[in-house]
Coordinates of C-alpha atoms in Angstrom, one line a residue:
X1 CA -11.4 -34.1 -74.6
X2 CA -11.0 -34.3 -70.8
X3 CA -14.1 -34.4 -68.6
X4 CA -14.9 -34.7 -64.9
X5 CA -14.8 -38.3 -63.8
X6 CA -17.8 -40.0 -62.3
X7 CA -16.2 -40.6 -58.9
X8 CA -15.4 -36.9 -58.6
X9 CA -19.0 -36.0 -59.4
X10 CA -20.4 -38.4 -56.8
X11 CA -17.9 -37.0 -54.3
X12 CA -19.6 -33.6 -54.7
X13 CA -23.0 -35.3 -54.4
X14 CA -22.0 -37.0 -51.1
X15 CA -20.7 -33.7 -49.6
X16 CA -23.9 -31.8 -50.5
X17 CA -26.0 -34.7 -49.2
X18 CA -24.1 -34.7 -45.9
X19 CA -24.5 -30.9 -45.6
X20 CA -28.2 -31.3 -46.2
X21 CA -28.6 -33.9 -43.5
X22 CA -26.6 -31.8 -41.0
X23 CA -28.8 -28.7 -41.7
X24 CA -31.9 -30.9 -41.3
X25 CA -30.8 -32.2 -37.9
X26 CA -30.0 -28.7 -36.7
X27 CA -33.4 -27.4 -37.8
X28 CA -35.1 -30.4 -36.2
X29 CA -33.3 -29.9 -32.8
X30 CA -34.0 -26.2 -32.7
X31 CA -37.7 -26.9 -33.2
X32 CA -37.6 -28.7 -29.8
X33 CA -36.4 -25.6 -28.0
X34 CA -39.7 -23.8 -28.0
X35 CA -42.0 -26.6 -27.0
X36 CA -44.1 -27.6 -23.9
X37 CA -45.6 -30.9 -22.7
X38 CA -49.3 -31.6 -22.7
X39 CA -51.0 -34.3 -20.6
X40 CA -54.7 -35.1 -21.0
X41 CA -56.6 -37.5 -18.8
X42 CA -60.2 -38.1 -17.7
X43 CA -62.3 -39.9 -15.2
X44 CA -64.1 -41.6 -18.1
X45 CA -62.8 -43.6 -20.9
X46 CA -62.2 -41.9 -24.2
X47 CA -60.9 -43.0 -27.6
X48 CA -57.2 -42.2 -27.4
X49 CA -56.4 -40.6 -30.8
X50 CA -53.3 -41.6 -32.7
X51 CA -51.0 -38.6 -32.5
X52 CA -47.4 -37.7 -33.0
X53 CA -45.2 -36.8 -30.1
X54 CA -44.6 -33.5 -31.8
X55 CA -47.6 -31.2 -32.5
X56 CA -48.3 -27.7 -33.6
X57 CA -50.9 -25.7 -31.8
X58 CA -53.3 -26.1 -34.7
X59 CA -53.1 -29.9 -34.4
X60 CA -54.7 -29.9 -30.9
X61 CA -58.2 -29.3 -32.2
X62 CA -58.9 -32.9 -33.3
X63 CA -57.4 -34.2 -30.1
X64 CA -59.9 -32.4 -27.9
X65 CA -62.7 -33.1 -30.3
X66 CA -62.0 -36.8 -29.9
X67 CA -62.1 -36.6 -26.1
X68 CA -65.4 -34.7 -26.0
X69 CA -67.0 -32.6 -23.3
X70 CA -67.4 -33.3 -19.6
X71 CA -69.3 -31.6 -16.8
X72 CA -66.0 -30.3 -15.3
X73 CA -63.0 -29.7 -17.5
X74 CA -60.0 -28.3 -15.7
X75 CA -56.9 -26.9 -17.4
X76 CA -53.7 -26.6 -15.4
X77 CA -51.4 -24.0 -16.9
X78 CA -47.8 -24.3 -15.7
X79 CA -45.9 -21.1 -16.6
X80 CA -42.3 -21.4 -17.8
X81 CA -42.4 -25.2 -18.2
X82 CA -40.3 -26.6 -21.0
X83 CA -41.0 -29.9 -22.7
X84 CA -37.8 -31.4 -21.3
X85 CA -38.4 -30.2 -17.7
X86 CA -40.8 -32.9 -16.6
X87 CA -38.3 -35.8 -16.4
X88 CA -36.1 -33.7 -14.1
X89 CA -39.1 -32.7 -12.0
X90 CA -40.5 -36.2 -11.6
X91 CA -39.8 -36.3 -7.8
X92 CA -42.0 -33.2 -7.5
X93 CA -45.0 -34.5 -9.6
X94 CA -45.8 -37.8 -7.9
X95 CA -49.5 -36.9 -7.3
X96 CA -49.9 -35.7 -10.9
X97 CA -48.3 -38.9 -12.1
X98 CA -50.5 -41.1 -9.8
X99 CA -53.7 -39.4 -11.1
X100 CA -52.7 -39.8 -14.7
X101 CA -51.7 -43.4 -14.3
X102 CA -54.9 -44.3 -12.5
X103 CA -57.2 -42.6 -15.0
X104 CA -59.3 -44.8 -17.3
X105 CA -57.8 -43.0 -20.3
X106 CA -54.9 -40.6 -20.7
X107 CA -52.8 -39.1 -23.5
X108 CA -49.3 -37.6 -23.2
X109 CA -47.9 -35.4 -25.9
X110 CA -44.2 -34.7 -25.3
X111 CA -43.6 -31.7 -27.6
X112 CA -46.2 -29.1 -28.4
X113 CA -45.4 -25.7 -29.8
X114 CA -45.2 -23.1 -26.9
X115 CA -47.9 -20.4 -26.4
X116 CA -48.3 -17.5 -24.1
X117 CA -51.5 -18.9 -22.6
X118 CA -54.0 -21.7 -22.7
X119 CA -56.6 -19.7 -24.6
X120 CA -56.6 -22.1 -27.6
X121 CA -56.9 -25.1 -25.3
X122 CA -60.0 -23.6 -23.7
X123 CA -61.4 -22.8 -27.1
X124 CA -60.9 -26.4 -28.3
X125 CA -62.8 -27.7 -25.2
X126 CA -65.6 -25.1 -25.8
X127 CA -65.9 -26.3 -29.4
X128 CA -66.1 -29.9 -28.2
X129 CA -68.9 -28.9 -25.7
X130 CA -70.8 -27.0 -28.4
X131 CA -70.7 -30.1 -30.7
X132 CA -72.2 -32.0 -27.8
X133 CA -74.9 -29.4 -27.4
X134 CA -73.6 -27.9 -24.2
X135 CA -72.5 -24.4 -23.4
X136 CA -69.3 -24.5 -21.1
X137 CA -68.8 -21.7 -18.7
X138 CA -65.1 -20.6 -18.2
X139 CA -64.0 -19.9 -14.7
X140 CA -60.5 -19.1 -13.3
X141 CA -59.3 -20.5 -10.0
X142 CA -56.4 -19.2 -8.1
X143 CA -53.0 -20.7 -7.2
X144 CA -54.5 -22.1 -4.0
X145 CA -56.7 -24.4 -6.0
X146 CA -60.0 -23.4 -4.4
X147 CA -62.9 -24.8 -6.4
X148 CA -66.3 -23.1 -6.0
X149 CA -69.6 -24.9 -5.7
X150 CA -70.5 -26.0 -9.3
X151 CA -73.4 -28.3 -8.6
X152 CA -75.9 -26.5 -10.9
X153 CA -75.8 -29.0 -13.7
X154 CA -73.8 -26.8 -16.1
X155 CA -70.6 -27.7 -17.8
X156 CA -67.5 -25.8 -16.7
X157 CA -64.0 -25.1 -17.9
X158 CA -61.8 -24.4 -14.9
X159 CA -58.5 -22.7 -15.6
X160 CA -56.0 -23.2 -12.8
X161 CA -52.9 -20.9 -13.1
X162 CA -50.1 -22.6 -11.2
X163 CA -47.2 -20.9 -9.6
X164 CA -44.6 -20.1 -12.3
X165 CA -41.2 -21.7 -12.3
X166 CA -39.3 -18.6 -13.6
X167 CA -35.5 -18.5 -13.8
X168 CA -34.4 -20.2 -10.6
X169 CA -32.2 -22.9 -9.3
X170 CA -33.1 -26.6 -9.8
X171 CA -33.9 -26.9 -6.1
X172 CA -36.3 -24.0 -6.3
X173 CA -38.0 -25.5 -9.3
X174 CA -38.5 -28.7 -7.4
X175 CA -39.9 -26.8 -4.4
X176 CA -42.3 -24.8 -6.7
X177 CA -43.4 -27.8 -8.6
X178 CA -44.1 -29.7 -5.3
X179 CA -46.4 -26.9 -4.2
X180 CA -48.2 -27.0 -7.6
X181 CA -48.5 -30.8 -7.4
X182 CA -50.4 -30.4 -4.1
X183 CA -52.7 -27.8 -5.8
X184 CA -53.3 -30.2 -8.7
X185 CA -54.2 -33.0 -6.3
X186 CA -56.6 -30.7 -4.3
X187 CA -58.4 -29.6 -7.4
X188 CA -58.8 -33.1 -8.7
X189 CA -60.1 -34.3 -5.3
X190 CA -62.7 -31.5 -5.2
X191 CA -64.0 -32.0 -8.8
X192 CA -64.2 -35.8 -8.2
X193 CA -66.4 -35.2 -5.2
X194 CA -68.6 -32.9 -7.3
X195 CA -69.0 -35.0 -10.4
X196 CA -67.5 -38.4 -9.6
X197 CA -65.9 -39.5 -13.0
X198 CA -67.5 -36.8 -15.3
X199 CA -64.4 -34.7 -15.6
X200 CA -61.4 -34.1 -17.8
X201 CA -58.0 -32.6 -16.9
X202 CA -55.3 -31.0 -19.0
X203 CA -51.8 -30.1 -17.7
X204 CA -49.6 -28.1 -20.0
X205 CA -46.8 -25.6 -20.0
X206 CA -47.3 -22.0 -21.2
X207 CA -44.6 -19.4 -21.9
X208 CA -43.3 -17.1 -24.5
X209 CA -40.6 -19.0 -26.5
X210 CA -38.0 -16.3 -25.7
X211 CA -38.8 -16.8 -22.0
X212 CA -38.1 -20.5 -22.2
X213 CA -34.7 -19.8 -23.8
X214 CA -33.9 -17.0 -21.3
X215 CA -34.8 -19.3 -18.3
X216 CA -32.7 -22.0 -19.7
X217 CA -29.6 -19.8 -19.8
X218 CA -30.2 -18.1 -16.4
X219 CA -31.1 -21.1 -14.3
X220 CA -28.6 -22.2 -11.7
X221 CA -27.4 -25.7 -12.7
X222 CA -27.2 -28.7 -10.4
X223 CA -23.7 -29.7 -9.2
X224 CA -22.0 -31.9 -11.9
X225 CA -22.1 -35.1 -9.7
X226 CA -25.9 -34.8 -9.1
X227 CA -26.9 -34.1 -12.7
X228 CA -28.6 -36.7 -14.8
X229 CA -26.9 -37.8 -18.0
X230 CA -29.0 -35.5 -20.2
X231 CA -27.8 -32.5 -18.2
X232 CA -24.2 -33.6 -18.0
X233 CA -23.9 -33.9 -21.7
X234 CA -26.1 -31.0 -22.9
X235 CA -25.7 -31.8 -26.6
X236 CA -27.3 -35.2 -26.1
X237 CA -30.9 -34.6 -25.1
X238 CA -34.3 -36.2 -25.7
X239 CA -35.2 -33.9 -28.5
X240 CA -31.9 -34.6 -30.3
X241 CA -32.4 -38.4 -30.0
X242 CA -36.0 -38.2 -31.3
X243 CA -34.9 -36.1 -34.2
X244 CA -32.1 -38.5 -35.0
X245 CA -34.5 -41.5 -34.9
X246 CA -36.9 -39.6 -37.2
X247 CA -34.0 -39.0 -39.7
X248 CA -32.8 -42.6 -39.8
X249 CA -35.1 -43.8 -42.5
X250 CA -34.3 -40.7 -44.7
X251 CA -30.6 -41.3 -44.2
X252 CA -30.8 -44.9 -45.1
X253 CA -32.9 -44.2 -48.3
X254 CA -30.5 -41.4 -49.2
X255 CA -27.4 -43.5 -48.8
X256 CA -28.9 -46.4 -50.8
X257 CA -29.8 -43.9 -53.6
X258 CA -26.2 -42.6 -53.7
X259 CA -24.8 -46.1 -53.7
X260 CA -27.1 -47.2 -56.5
X261 CA -26.2 -44.2 -58.6
X262 CA -22.5 -44.5 -57.9
X263 CA -22.6 -48.1 -59.0
X264 CA -23.8 -47.3 -62.5
X265 CA -20.9 -47.4 -64.8
X266 CA -21.1 -44.6 -67.3
X267 CA -18.3 -44.1 -69.8
X268 CA -16.8 -40.6 -69.9
X269 CA -15.5 -40.9 -73.4
X270 CA -16.9 -42.6 -76.5
X271 CA -14.6 -44.2 -78.9
X272 CA -14.8 -42.9 -82.4
X273 CA -14.5 -44.9 -85.6
X274 CA -11.2 -44.5 -87.3
X275 CA -11.4 -42.7 -90.6
X276 CA -10.5 -44.9 -93.6
X277 CA -7.6 -43.6 -95.6

């Protein structure tokens, strides 16, 4: 009786396994499309929590709970900022970078699920303040970065809405981000004068996921000669590389499993005893 050979069976297994890996990589890469960066730093030391570079919105609660509450907590919301935008905008964020690098403690999360606003971030800070026995008052400050007199001993959460990037050319993005960088510097200078080191700052992008995708398709690209390598070769981006690195252990384990199984010699036929005449 003929039957399917072992090599043929494992050929099917390898094909299905390769298809599974391909689908996993595609799903992983698409997950990076709707993400924003989040940077958290403070004038005082805090215990930096161990976190992944990829977080859901619900994962932010323990992060802020670990940092605690300060007298002044400022949240900078940068509209239409994608997780992969910051490296390209580095020339326009020098003051932000200097403040983060000089802070006693800081935390950078590269990929956080996008949201329409920073409401959940404000709520996480409020929860941290309540646990510390403080009631934080929420105030909004304009795009000019004007900070009111807050020397009344209360804890405050200042929400600074920065000028949105929108769908524009790369040069316009740099120009807008430079203006916002100056606003960030002004706000931090003012709150430092008010409370010395008793402050915490958060910088994050906010946008509807569909807006991020729309801006990515409408933005005017830089000339080819001036593009960084991640823009010249769109398929190869940071999100893809991080996904590939995360998949390496699974791929190795899967290939070893296939190799071990394929090395097992299983007879496809069994000899039968000859009948005695």
